[in-house]
Amino acid sequence: TAIAGQSRVRVQWEGRAGHAGTTPMNLRHDALCAAAELTLAARDCGVIATVGQLEVKPGASNVIPGLVTMSLDIRHQSDARRVAAVRKLHTQAKVIAKRSSVKLTWTLVQQTNSVNCNPALTNLMRTATARHERKVLALPSGAGHDAAAITAICPVSMLFLRCKGGVSHHPDESVKTADV
């Protein structure tokens, strides 16, 4: 039905490194705790959101993290819902930063709009597939595809095959020969 739009953000939390054993909990400016809070907020934000990278400095087991840089990848087939989720997460990050006494730097790195698949082409594929399958599903793609760029010159649609265990974009991805 569509190829999801994407927003990628680099979020930096700057707190204060300190000795783990001598800094009381109420006096800490822990950048990693702030990053963890935003990670959980992303998980619960209502769209597909992923924190895939965390860089923690100074990175010692006995030092409170003073600087954390994280990636945030937010996707949805509705640009309005995706952009609203980005705004909401940015607002939550500001609240977390203030409460945690850390400095927040929010940088939008990349933004790609969603692409709707061509209804006529999609219907042709649905009709052809229905000749061979009892149930035909219509779903958006959460992954980016070359088809998104091709819409500049022609209509597009996509056909997906079921994968064992729902695993996609991973070495364990597997389809049945009969489905192909």
GROMACS .gro file of C-alpha atoms in nm:
model
  180
    1THR     CA    1   0.000   0.000   0.000
    2ALA     CA    2   0.285   0.240   0.075
    3ILE     CA    3   0.654   0.271   0.154
    4ALA     CA    4   0.705   0.426   0.495
    5GLY     CA    5   0.864   0.766   0.529
    6GLN     CA    6   1.168   0.793   0.755
    7SER     CA    7   1.311   1.047   0.995
    8ARG     CA    8   1.656   0.994   1.140
    9VAL     CA    9   1.775   1.197   1.435
   10ARG     CA   10   2.106   1.215   1.620
   11VAL     CA   11   2.045   1.289   1.987
   12GLN     CA   12   2.329   1.393   2.215
   13TRP     CA   13   2.304   1.406   2.591
   14GLU     CA   14   2.578   1.594   2.777
   15GLY     CA   15   2.584   1.541   3.150
   16ARG     CA   16   2.877   1.518   3.386
   17ALA     CA   17   3.103   1.219   3.427
   18GLY     CA   18   3.180   1.129   3.784
   19HIS     CA   19   3.302   0.847   4.001
   20ALA     CA   20   3.035   0.577   4.041
   21GLY     CA   21   3.115   0.517   4.405
   22THR     CA   22   3.147   0.870   4.535
   23THR     CA   23   2.872   1.062   4.354
   24PRO     CA   24   2.535   1.041   4.533
   25MET     CA   25   2.240   0.945   4.312
   26ASN     CA   26   2.063   1.278   4.365
   27LEU     CA   27   2.369   1.476   4.246
   28ARG     CA   28   2.425   1.288   3.922
   29HIS     CA   29   2.388   1.426   3.571
   30ASP     CA   30   2.378   1.085   3.402
   31ALA     CA   31   2.362   1.113   3.024
   32LEU     CA   32   2.295   0.741   2.979
   33CYS     CA   33   1.989   0.745   3.206
   34ALA     CA   34   1.847   1.030   2.995
   35ALA     CA   35   1.916   0.834   2.676
   36ALA     CA   36   1.752   0.526   2.826
   37GLU     CA   37   1.437   0.724   2.908
   38LEU     CA   38   1.409   0.847   2.550
   39THR     CA   39   1.470   0.494   2.421
   40LEU     CA   40   1.169   0.372   2.619
   41ALA     CA   41   0.962   0.670   2.502
   42ALA     CA   42   1.050   0.581   2.141
   43ARG     CA   43   0.940   0.222   2.198
   44ASP     CA   44   0.600   0.345   2.317
   45CYS     CA   45   0.544   0.637   2.075
   46GLY     CA   46   0.286   0.467   1.851
   47VAL     CA   47   0.492   0.442   1.532
   48ILE     CA   48   0.793   0.232   1.435
   49ALA     CA   49   1.088   0.382   1.621
   50THR     CA   50   1.434   0.235   1.674
   51VAL     CA   51   1.741   0.332   1.870
   52GLY     CA   52   2.013   0.141   1.687
   53GLN     CA   53   2.328   0.313   1.808
   54LEU     CA   54   2.452   0.432   2.145
   55GLU     CA   55   2.796   0.580   2.202
   56VAL     CA   56   2.866   0.615   2.574
   57LYS     CA   57   3.162   0.816   2.705
   58PRO     CA   58   3.386   0.783   2.887
   59GLY     CA   59   3.281   0.418   2.872
   60ALA     CA   60   3.429   0.287   3.196
   61SER     CA   61   3.241   0.056   3.431
   62ASN     CA   62   3.305   0.276   3.734
   63VAL     CA   63   3.230   0.617   3.577
   64ILE     CA   64   2.891   0.786   3.540
   65PRO     CA   65   2.835   0.842   3.166
   66GLY     CA   66   2.895   1.207   3.087
   67LEU     CA   67   2.823   1.205   2.713
   68VAL     CA   68   2.589   0.983   2.513
   69THR     CA   69   2.514   1.005   2.143
   70MET     CA   70   2.227   0.795   2.011
   71SER     CA   71   2.052   0.736   1.682
   72LEU     CA   72   1.675   0.752   1.650
   73ASP     CA   73   1.498   0.611   1.340
   74ILE     CA   74   1.124   0.685   1.314
   75ARG     CA   75   0.904   0.543   1.035
   76HIS     CA   76   0.541   0.544   0.926
   77GLN     CA   77   0.346   0.533   0.602
   78SER     CA   78   0.167   0.854   0.706
   79ASP     CA   79   0.407   1.148   0.698
   80ALA     CA   80   0.178   1.342   0.931
   81ARG     CA   81   0.187   1.066   1.196
   82ARG     CA   82   0.565   1.026   1.161
   83VAL     CA   83   0.635   1.399   1.188
   84ALA     CA   84   0.399   1.424   1.488
   85ALA     CA   85   0.587   1.138   1.657
   86VAL     CA   86   0.921   1.311   1.594
   87ARG     CA   87   0.784   1.633   1.746
   88LYS     CA   88   0.644   1.448   2.047
   89LEU     CA   89   0.973   1.263   2.107
   90HIS     CA   90   1.166   1.591   2.079
   91THR     CA   91   0.937   1.747   2.338
   92GLN     CA   92   0.981   1.444   2.566
   93ALA     CA   93   1.360   1.467   2.521
   94LYS     CA   94   1.354   1.831   2.636
   95VAL     CA   95   1.157   1.734   2.948
   96ILE     CA   96   1.398   1.446   3.020
   97ALA     CA   97   1.700   1.676   2.974
   98LYS     CA   98   1.563   1.936   3.213
   99ARG     CA   99   1.467   1.679   3.477
  100SER     CA  100   1.805   1.503   3.444
  101SER     CA  101   2.012   1.823   3.440
  102VAL     CA  102   2.179   1.730   3.112
  103LYS     CA  103   2.221   1.928   2.791
  104LEU     CA  104   2.025   1.804   2.488
  105THR     CA  105   2.134   1.845   2.126
  106TRP     CA  106   1.871   1.724   1.875
  107THR     CA  107   1.982   1.703   1.510
  108LEU     CA  108   1.756   1.593   1.227
  109VAL     CA  109   1.996   1.398   1.003
  110GLN     CA  110   1.766   1.273   0.728
  111GLN     CA  111   1.400   1.285   0.636
  112THR     CA  112   1.232   1.093   0.353
  113ASN     CA  113   0.863   1.121   0.272
  114SER     CA  114   0.641   0.817   0.239
  115VAL     CA  115   0.531   0.693  -0.102
  116ASN     CA  116   0.188   0.555  -0.182
  117CYS     CA  117   0.178   0.258  -0.415
  118ASN     CA  118  -0.033   0.286  -0.728
  119PRO     CA  119  -0.384   0.152  -0.650
  120ALA     CA  120  -0.441   0.015  -1.003
  121LEU     CA  121  -0.113  -0.181  -1.005
  122THR     CA  122  -0.172  -0.299  -0.649
  123ASN     CA  123  -0.520  -0.421  -0.744
  124LEU     CA  124  -0.377  -0.613  -1.045
  125MET     CA  125  -0.131  -0.790  -0.814
  126ARG     CA  126  -0.403  -0.857  -0.558
  127THR     CA  127  -0.626  -1.014  -0.826
  128ALA     CA  128  -0.343  -1.231  -0.964
  129THR     CA  129  -0.238  -1.342  -0.616
  130ALA     CA  130  -0.597  -1.427  -0.518
  131ARG     CA  131  -0.599  -1.691  -0.793
  132HIS     CA  132  -0.333  -1.883  -0.598
  133GLU     CA  133  -0.388  -1.791  -0.233
  134ARG     CA  134  -0.699  -1.802  -0.012
  135LYS     CA  135  -0.600  -1.485   0.172
  136VAL     CA  136  -0.432  -1.178   0.026
  137LEU     CA  137  -0.300  -0.914   0.265
  138ALA     CA  138  -0.247  -0.546   0.193
  139LEU     CA  139   0.027  -0.388   0.403
  140PRO     CA  140   0.273  -0.101   0.397
  141SER     CA  141   0.647  -0.152   0.375
  142GLY     CA  142   0.843  -0.030   0.673
  143ALA     CA  143   1.171  -0.061   0.485
  144GLY     CA  144   1.290   0.183   0.221
  145HIS     CA  145   1.298   0.054  -0.136
  146ASP     CA  146   1.425   0.166  -0.475
  147ALA     CA  147   1.059   0.178  -0.576
  148ALA     CA  148   1.025   0.499  -0.373
  149ALA     CA  149   1.268   0.677  -0.609
  150ILE     CA  150   1.114   0.523  -0.920
  151THR     CA  151   0.779   0.695  -0.846
  152ALA     CA  152   0.936   1.009  -0.992
  153ILE     CA  153   0.913   0.850  -1.339
  154CYS     CA  154   0.638   0.585  -1.320
  155PRO     CA  155   0.376   0.429  -1.091
  156VAL     CA  156   0.493   0.156  -0.854
  157SER     CA  157   0.354  -0.126  -0.648
  158MET     CA  158   0.518  -0.399  -0.445
  159LEU     CA  159   0.460  -0.768  -0.382
  160PHE     CA  160   0.595  -0.931  -0.068
  161LEU     CA  161   0.642  -1.299   0.007
  162ARG     CA  162   0.586  -1.437   0.353
  163CYS     CA  163   0.907  -1.509   0.538
  164LYS     CA  164   0.963  -1.782   0.792
  165GLY     CA  165   0.899  -1.636   1.136
  166GLY     CA  166   0.843  -1.291   0.984
  167VAL     CA  167   1.221  -1.239   0.967
  168SER     CA  168   1.326  -0.987   0.701
  169HIS     CA  169   1.654  -0.817   0.607
  170HIS     CA  170   1.852  -1.074   0.806
  171PRO     CA  171   2.058  -1.384   0.709
  172ASP     CA  172   1.785  -1.605   0.863
  173GLU     CA  173   1.528  -1.471   0.613
  174SER     CA  174   1.369  -1.764   0.431
  175VAL     CA  175   1.084  -1.811   0.184
  176LYS     CA  176   0.920  -2.124   0.047
  177THR     CA  177   1.008  -2.217  -0.311
  178ALA     CA  178   0.636  -2.269  -0.380
  179ASP     CA  179   0.565  -1.911  -0.274
  180VAL     CA  180   0.829  -1.781  -0.513
   0.00000   0.00000   0.00000
